[in-house]
Structure formats: C-alpha cells, structure tokens
PDB file of C-alpha atoms in Angstrom:
ATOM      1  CA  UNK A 161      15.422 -70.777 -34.600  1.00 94.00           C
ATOM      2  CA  UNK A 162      13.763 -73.054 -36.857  1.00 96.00           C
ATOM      3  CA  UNK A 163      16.024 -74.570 -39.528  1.00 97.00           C
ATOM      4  CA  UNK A 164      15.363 -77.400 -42.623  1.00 97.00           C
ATOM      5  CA  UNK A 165      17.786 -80.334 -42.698  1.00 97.00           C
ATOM      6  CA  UNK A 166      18.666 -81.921 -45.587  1.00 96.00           C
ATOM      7  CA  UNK A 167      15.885 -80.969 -47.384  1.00 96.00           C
ATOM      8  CA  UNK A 168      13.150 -81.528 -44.231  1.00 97.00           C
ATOM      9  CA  UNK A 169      11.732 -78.766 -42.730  1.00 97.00           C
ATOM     10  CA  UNK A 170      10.328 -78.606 -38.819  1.00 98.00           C
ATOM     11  CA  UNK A 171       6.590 -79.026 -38.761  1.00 97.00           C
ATOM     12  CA  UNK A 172       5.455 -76.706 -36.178  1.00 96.00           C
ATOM     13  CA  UNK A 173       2.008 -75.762 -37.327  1.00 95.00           C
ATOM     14  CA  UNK A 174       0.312 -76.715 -34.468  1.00 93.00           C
ATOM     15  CA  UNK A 175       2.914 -76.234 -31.291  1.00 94.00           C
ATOM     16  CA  UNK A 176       1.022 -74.007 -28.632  1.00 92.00           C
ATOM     17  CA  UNK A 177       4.576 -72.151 -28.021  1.00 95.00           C
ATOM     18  CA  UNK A 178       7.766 -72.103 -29.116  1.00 96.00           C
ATOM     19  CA  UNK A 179       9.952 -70.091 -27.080  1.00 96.00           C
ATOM     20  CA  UNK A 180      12.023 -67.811 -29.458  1.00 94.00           C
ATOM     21  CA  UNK A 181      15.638 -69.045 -28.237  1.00 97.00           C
ATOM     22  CA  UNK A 182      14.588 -73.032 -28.809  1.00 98.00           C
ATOM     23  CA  UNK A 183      16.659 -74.835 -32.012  1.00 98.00           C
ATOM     24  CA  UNK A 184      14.199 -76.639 -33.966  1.00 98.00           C
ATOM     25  CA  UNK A 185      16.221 -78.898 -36.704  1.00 98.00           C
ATOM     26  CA  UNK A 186      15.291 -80.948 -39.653  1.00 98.00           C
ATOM     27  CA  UNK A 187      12.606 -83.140 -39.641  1.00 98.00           C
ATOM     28  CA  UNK A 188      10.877 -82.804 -36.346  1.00 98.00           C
ATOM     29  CA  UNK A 189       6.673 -82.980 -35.840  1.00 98.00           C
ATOM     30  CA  UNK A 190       5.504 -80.713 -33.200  1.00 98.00           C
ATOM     31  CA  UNK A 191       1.873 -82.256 -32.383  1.00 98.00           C
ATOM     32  CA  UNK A 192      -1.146 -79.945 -31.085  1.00 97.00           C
ATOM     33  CA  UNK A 193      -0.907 -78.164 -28.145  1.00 96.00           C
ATOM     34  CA  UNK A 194       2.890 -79.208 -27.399  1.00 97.00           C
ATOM     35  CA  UNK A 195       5.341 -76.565 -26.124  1.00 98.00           C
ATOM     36  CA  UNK A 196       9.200 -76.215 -26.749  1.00 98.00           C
ATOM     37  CA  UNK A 197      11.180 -74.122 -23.858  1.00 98.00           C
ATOM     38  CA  UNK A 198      13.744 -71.564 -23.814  1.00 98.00           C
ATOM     39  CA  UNK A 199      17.162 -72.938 -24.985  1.00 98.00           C
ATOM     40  CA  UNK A 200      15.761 -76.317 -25.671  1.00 99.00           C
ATOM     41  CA  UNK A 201      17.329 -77.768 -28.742  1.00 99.00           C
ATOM     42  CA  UNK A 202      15.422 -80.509 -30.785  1.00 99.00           C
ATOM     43  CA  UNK A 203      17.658 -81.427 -33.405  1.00 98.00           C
ATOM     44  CA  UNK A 204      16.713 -84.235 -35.868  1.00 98.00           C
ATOM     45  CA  UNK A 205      19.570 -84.904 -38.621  1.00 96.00           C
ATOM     46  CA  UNK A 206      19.859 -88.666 -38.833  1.00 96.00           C
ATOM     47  CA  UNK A 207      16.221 -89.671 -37.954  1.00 98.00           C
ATOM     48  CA  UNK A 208      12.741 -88.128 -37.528  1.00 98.00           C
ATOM     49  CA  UNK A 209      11.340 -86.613 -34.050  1.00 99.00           C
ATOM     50  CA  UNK A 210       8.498 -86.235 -32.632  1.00 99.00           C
ATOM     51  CA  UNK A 211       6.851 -84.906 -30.074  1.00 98.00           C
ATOM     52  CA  UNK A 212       3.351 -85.835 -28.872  1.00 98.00           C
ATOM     53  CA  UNK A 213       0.138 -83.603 -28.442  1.00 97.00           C
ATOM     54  CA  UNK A 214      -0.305 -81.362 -25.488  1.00 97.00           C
ATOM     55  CA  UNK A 215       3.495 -82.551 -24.304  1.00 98.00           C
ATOM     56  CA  UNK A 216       6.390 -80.196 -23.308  1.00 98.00           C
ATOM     57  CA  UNK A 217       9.782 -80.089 -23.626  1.00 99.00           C
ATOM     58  CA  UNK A 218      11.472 -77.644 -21.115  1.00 98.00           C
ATOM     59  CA  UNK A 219      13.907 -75.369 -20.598  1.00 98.00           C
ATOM     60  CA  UNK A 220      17.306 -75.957 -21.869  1.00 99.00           C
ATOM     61  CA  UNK A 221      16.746 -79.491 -22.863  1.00 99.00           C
ATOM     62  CA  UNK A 222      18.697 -81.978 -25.484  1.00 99.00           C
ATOM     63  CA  UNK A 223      16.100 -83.912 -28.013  1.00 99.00           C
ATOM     64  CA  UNK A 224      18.846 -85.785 -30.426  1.00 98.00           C
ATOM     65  CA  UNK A 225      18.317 -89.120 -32.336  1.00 97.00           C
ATOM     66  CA  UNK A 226      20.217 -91.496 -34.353  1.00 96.00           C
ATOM     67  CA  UNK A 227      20.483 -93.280 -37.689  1.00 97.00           C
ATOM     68  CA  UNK A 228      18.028 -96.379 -36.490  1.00 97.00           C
ATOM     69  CA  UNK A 229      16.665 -94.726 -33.397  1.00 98.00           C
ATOM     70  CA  UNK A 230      13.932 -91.973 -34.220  1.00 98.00           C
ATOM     71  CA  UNK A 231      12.934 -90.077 -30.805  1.00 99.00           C
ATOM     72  CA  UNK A 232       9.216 -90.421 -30.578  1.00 99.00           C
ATOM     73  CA  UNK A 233       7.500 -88.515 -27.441  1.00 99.00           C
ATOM     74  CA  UNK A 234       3.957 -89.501 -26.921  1.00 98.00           C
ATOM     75  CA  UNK A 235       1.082 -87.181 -25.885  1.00 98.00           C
ATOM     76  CA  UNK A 236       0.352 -85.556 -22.140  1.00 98.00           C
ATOM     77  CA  UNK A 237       4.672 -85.785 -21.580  1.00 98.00           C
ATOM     78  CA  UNK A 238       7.177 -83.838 -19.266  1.00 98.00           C
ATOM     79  CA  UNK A 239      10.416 -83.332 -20.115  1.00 99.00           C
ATOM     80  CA  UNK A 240      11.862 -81.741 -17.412  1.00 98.00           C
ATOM     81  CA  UNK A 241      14.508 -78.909 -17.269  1.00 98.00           C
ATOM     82  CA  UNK A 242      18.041 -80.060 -19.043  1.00 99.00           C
ATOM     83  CA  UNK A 243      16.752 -83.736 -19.528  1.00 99.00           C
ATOM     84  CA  UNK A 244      18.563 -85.317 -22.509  1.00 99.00           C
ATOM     85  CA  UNK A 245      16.277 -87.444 -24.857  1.00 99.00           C
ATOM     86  CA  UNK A 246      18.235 -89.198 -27.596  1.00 99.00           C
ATOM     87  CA  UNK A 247      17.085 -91.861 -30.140  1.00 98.00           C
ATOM     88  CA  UNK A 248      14.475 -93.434 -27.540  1.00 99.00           C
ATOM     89  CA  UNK A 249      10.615 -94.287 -27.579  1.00 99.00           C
ATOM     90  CA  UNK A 250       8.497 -92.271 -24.225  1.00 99.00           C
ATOM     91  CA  UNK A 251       4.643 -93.326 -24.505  1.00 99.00           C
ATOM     92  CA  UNK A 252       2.001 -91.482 -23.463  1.00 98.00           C
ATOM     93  CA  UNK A 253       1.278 -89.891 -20.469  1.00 97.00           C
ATOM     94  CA  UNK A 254       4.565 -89.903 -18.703  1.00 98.00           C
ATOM     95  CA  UNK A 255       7.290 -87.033 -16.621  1.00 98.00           C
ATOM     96  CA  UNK A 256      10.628 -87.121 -17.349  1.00 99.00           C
ATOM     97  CA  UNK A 257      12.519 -85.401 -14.413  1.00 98.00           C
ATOM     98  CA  UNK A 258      14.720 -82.625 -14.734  1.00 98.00           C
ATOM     99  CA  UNK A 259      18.389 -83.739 -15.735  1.00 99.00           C
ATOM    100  CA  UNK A 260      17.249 -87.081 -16.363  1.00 99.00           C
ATOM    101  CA  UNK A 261      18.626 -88.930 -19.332  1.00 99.00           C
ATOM    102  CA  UNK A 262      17.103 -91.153 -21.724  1.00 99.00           C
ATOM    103  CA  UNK A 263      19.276 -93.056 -24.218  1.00 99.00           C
ATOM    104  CA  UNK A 264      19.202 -95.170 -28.076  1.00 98.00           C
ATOM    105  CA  UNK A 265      16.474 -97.675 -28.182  1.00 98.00           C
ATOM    106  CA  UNK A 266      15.264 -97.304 -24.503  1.00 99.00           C
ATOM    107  CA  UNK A 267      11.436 -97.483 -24.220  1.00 99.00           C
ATOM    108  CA  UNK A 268       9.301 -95.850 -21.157  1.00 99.00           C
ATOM    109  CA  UNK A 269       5.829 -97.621 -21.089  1.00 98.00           C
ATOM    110  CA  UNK A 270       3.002 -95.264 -20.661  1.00 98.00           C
ATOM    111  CA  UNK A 271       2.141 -93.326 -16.916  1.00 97.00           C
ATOM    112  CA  UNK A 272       5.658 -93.677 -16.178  1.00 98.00           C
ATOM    113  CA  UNK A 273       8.118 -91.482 -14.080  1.00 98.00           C
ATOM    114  CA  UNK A 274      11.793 -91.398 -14.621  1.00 99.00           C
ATOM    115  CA  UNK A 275      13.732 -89.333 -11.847  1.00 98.00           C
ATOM    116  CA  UNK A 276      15.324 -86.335 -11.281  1.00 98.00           C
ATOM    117  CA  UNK A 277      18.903 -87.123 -12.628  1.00 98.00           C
ATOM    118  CA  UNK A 278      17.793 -90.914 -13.745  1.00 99.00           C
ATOM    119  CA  UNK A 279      20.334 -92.220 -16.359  1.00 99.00           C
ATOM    120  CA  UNK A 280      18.109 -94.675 -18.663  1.00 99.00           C
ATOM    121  CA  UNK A 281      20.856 -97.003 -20.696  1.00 98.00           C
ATOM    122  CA  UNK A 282      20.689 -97.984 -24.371  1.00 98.00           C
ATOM    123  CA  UNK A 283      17.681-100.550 -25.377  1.00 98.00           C
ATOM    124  CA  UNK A 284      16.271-100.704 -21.519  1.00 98.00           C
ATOM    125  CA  UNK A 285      12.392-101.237 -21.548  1.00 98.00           C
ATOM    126  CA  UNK A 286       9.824-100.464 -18.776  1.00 98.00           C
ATOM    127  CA  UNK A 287       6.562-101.605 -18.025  1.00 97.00           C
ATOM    128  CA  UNK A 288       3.810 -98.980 -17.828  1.00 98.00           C
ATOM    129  CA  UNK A 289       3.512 -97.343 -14.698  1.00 98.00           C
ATOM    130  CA  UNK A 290       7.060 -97.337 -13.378  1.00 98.00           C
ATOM    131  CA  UNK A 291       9.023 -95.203 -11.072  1.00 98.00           C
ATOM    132  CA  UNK A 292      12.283 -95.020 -12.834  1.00 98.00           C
ATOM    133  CA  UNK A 293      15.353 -93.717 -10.336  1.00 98.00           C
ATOM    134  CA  UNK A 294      19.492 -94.023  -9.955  1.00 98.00           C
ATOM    135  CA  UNK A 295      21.793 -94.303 -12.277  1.00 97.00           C
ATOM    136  CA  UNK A 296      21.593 -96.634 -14.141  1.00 98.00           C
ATOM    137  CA  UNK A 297      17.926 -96.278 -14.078  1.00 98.00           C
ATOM    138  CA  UNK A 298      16.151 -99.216 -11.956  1.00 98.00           C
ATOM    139  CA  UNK A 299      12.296 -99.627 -11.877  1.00 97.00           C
ATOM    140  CA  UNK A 300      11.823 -98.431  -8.167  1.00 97.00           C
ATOM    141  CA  UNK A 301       7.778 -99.111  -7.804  1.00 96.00           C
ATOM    142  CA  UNK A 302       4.970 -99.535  -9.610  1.00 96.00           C
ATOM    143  CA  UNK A 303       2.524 -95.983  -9.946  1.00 95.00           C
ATOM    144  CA  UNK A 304      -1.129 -95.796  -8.511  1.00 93.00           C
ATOM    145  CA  UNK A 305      -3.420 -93.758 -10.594  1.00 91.00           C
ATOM    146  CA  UNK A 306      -2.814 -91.013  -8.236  1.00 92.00           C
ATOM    147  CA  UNK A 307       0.521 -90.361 -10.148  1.00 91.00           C
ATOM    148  CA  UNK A 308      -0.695 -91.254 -13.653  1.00 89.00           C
ATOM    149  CA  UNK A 309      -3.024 -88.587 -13.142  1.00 92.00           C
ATOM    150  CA  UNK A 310      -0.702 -85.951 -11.486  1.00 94.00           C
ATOM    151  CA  UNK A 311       1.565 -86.566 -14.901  1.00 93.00           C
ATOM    152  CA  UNK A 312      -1.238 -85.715 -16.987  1.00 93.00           C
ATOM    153  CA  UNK A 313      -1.882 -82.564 -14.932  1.00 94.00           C
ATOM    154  CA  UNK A 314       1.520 -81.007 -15.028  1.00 94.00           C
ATOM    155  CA  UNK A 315       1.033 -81.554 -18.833  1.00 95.00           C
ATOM    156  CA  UNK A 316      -1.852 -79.404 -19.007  1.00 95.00           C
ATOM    157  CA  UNK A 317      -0.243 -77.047 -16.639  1.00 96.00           C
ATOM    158  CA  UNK A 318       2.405 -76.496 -19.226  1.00 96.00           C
ATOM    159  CA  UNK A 319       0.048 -76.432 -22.286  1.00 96.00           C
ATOM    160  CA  UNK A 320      -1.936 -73.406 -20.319  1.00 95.00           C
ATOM    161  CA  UNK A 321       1.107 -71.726 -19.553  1.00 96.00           C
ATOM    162  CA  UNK A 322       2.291 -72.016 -23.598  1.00 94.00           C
ATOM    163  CA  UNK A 323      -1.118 -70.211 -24.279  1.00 92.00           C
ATOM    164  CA  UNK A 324      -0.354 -67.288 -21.560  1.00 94.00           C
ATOM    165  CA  UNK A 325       3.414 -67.052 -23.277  1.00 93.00           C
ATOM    166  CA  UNK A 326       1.566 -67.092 -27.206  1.00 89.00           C
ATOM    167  CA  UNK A 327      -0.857 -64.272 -25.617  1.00 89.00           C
ATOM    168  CA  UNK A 328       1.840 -62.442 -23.815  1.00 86.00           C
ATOM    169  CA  UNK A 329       4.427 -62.362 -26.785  1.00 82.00           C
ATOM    170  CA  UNK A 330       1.768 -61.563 -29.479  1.00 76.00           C
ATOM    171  CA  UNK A 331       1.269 -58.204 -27.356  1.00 77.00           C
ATOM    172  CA  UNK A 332       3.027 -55.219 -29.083  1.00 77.00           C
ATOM    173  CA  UNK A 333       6.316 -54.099 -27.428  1.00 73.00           C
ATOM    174  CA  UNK A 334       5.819 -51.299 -24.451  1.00 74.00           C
ATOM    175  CA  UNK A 335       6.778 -47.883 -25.681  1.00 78.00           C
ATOM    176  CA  UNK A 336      10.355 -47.055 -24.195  1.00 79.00           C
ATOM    177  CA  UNK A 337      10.510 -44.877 -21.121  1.00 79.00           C
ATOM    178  CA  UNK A 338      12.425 -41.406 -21.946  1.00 73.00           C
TER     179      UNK A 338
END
C-alpha cells in the first residue's frame, strides 16, 4: 500500500521491488535498485525517509522517524528481518541484523554491522567499520575488509532477488485447475 501524507506522496519510481503487503507512507524516497519486503512498513509522517540505492529493507520491518530526526539509509544496506529503524542516520554500506533496533539521532558510520537483536540508544555514534552487539549496543571490534565486502554482497544478493520477484509477479496469473 502506498499512501500520500499530508500532502507528500512516496517516491518509488525507481525501487527494484516492492512487495505488495509493504506500507509505504508520506514522504519517503525509494533510491535505485532498493527493495521493500513483505509486511515492512516505512512510514514517514513527521520527517522525510529515505532509503539508499541498491539497499533493502526486509521482511516485516519498522522504518519510523520523528519531528527533528529524518531516517536516512545509505546505499548497499541490510535491514534485516523485524529490525526497527526510527529517526536515525545508517551510512553506506552497512547490515543491520534481524531484530536489531536503531533509535532518534543514532548514527552507524559506513561498513558497519549492528547485531542480531542489538538495541542502538538515542544520539549514539559509531565509527566506520564497527561490530555493533548487546543491548545497549557496544562497539564489539573493528571490521576487516573481509566483512565490508560481505555487507556489500548480501546487498546485491537482495537487489537480484527484487529483480526475480519484479519478473515473477509481472507473469500473468496460472489458469485455475478445474
């Protein structure tokens, strides 16, 4: 469902995929070659979203902001199954792990990895390359290229599998079996 707020309508134009159950709200930027998951709600009604090129937003995951704190997503990111992203800057580059969350004013420096289930508090800021676990959040190591470059392949994982899901759904329906 794609839906204007107050007067701003989703720019979607060049999303690879948009699964048809995601909530798309208000005045949210979908970059080239990004990809929005099924049940995934991205709702921007006090401040502008956006998500990066060739980045994904999984399954069943919260994208929020707040008046002051615009959500801005850069290119080449994960965000894993039922993370919750809200009012908070993620550069380029990096994997948010499933059920992680990422709170107001928080910043995740590029090549970054925030864990599985990571809580990352209000205004907390990380160097590039950082391993990001517990709750709260504590930088755990600092990432060899090795990782940097494993981020940047499960983002083109999920921009390939958006183009299989375009391809698939644009297929017409199968003629019911009597």
């Amino acid at each position: 469902m794609i839906k204007p707020y107050n007067g701003k309508m989703p720019d979607i134009k060049n999303a690879a995929f948009i699964a048809d159950n995601a909530v798309i709200i208000g005045d949210v930027t979908l970059k080239k070659g990004s990809s929005v998951w099924y049940g995934a709600v991205l709702r921007a009604d006090s401040a502008k979203i956006t998500i990066g090129e060739f980045s994904n937003v999984q399954d069943n995951c919260t994208v929020h902001c707040s008046t002051g704190f615009p959500t801005e997503i850069g290119d080449h990111v994960t965000i894993g199954h039922n993370a919750v992203i809200h009012g908070c800057k993620i550069e380029d580059n990096c994997l948010i792990g499933m059920h992680a969350t990422v709170m107001n004013g928080a910043h995740i420096g590029a090549d970054s990895i925030v864990g599985a289930g990571a809580l990352v508090t209000e205004n907390k800021e990380f160097e590039p390359g950082t391993l990001l676990i517990g709750v709260p959040a504590k930088a755990k190591a600092q990432l060899d290229n090795d990782a940097a470059a494993q981020n940047a392949e499960n983002a083109r994982h999920y921009y390939e599998t958006a183009a299989e899901y375009k391809k698939e759904q644009a297929k017409p329906p199968a003629p019911k079996q009597i």
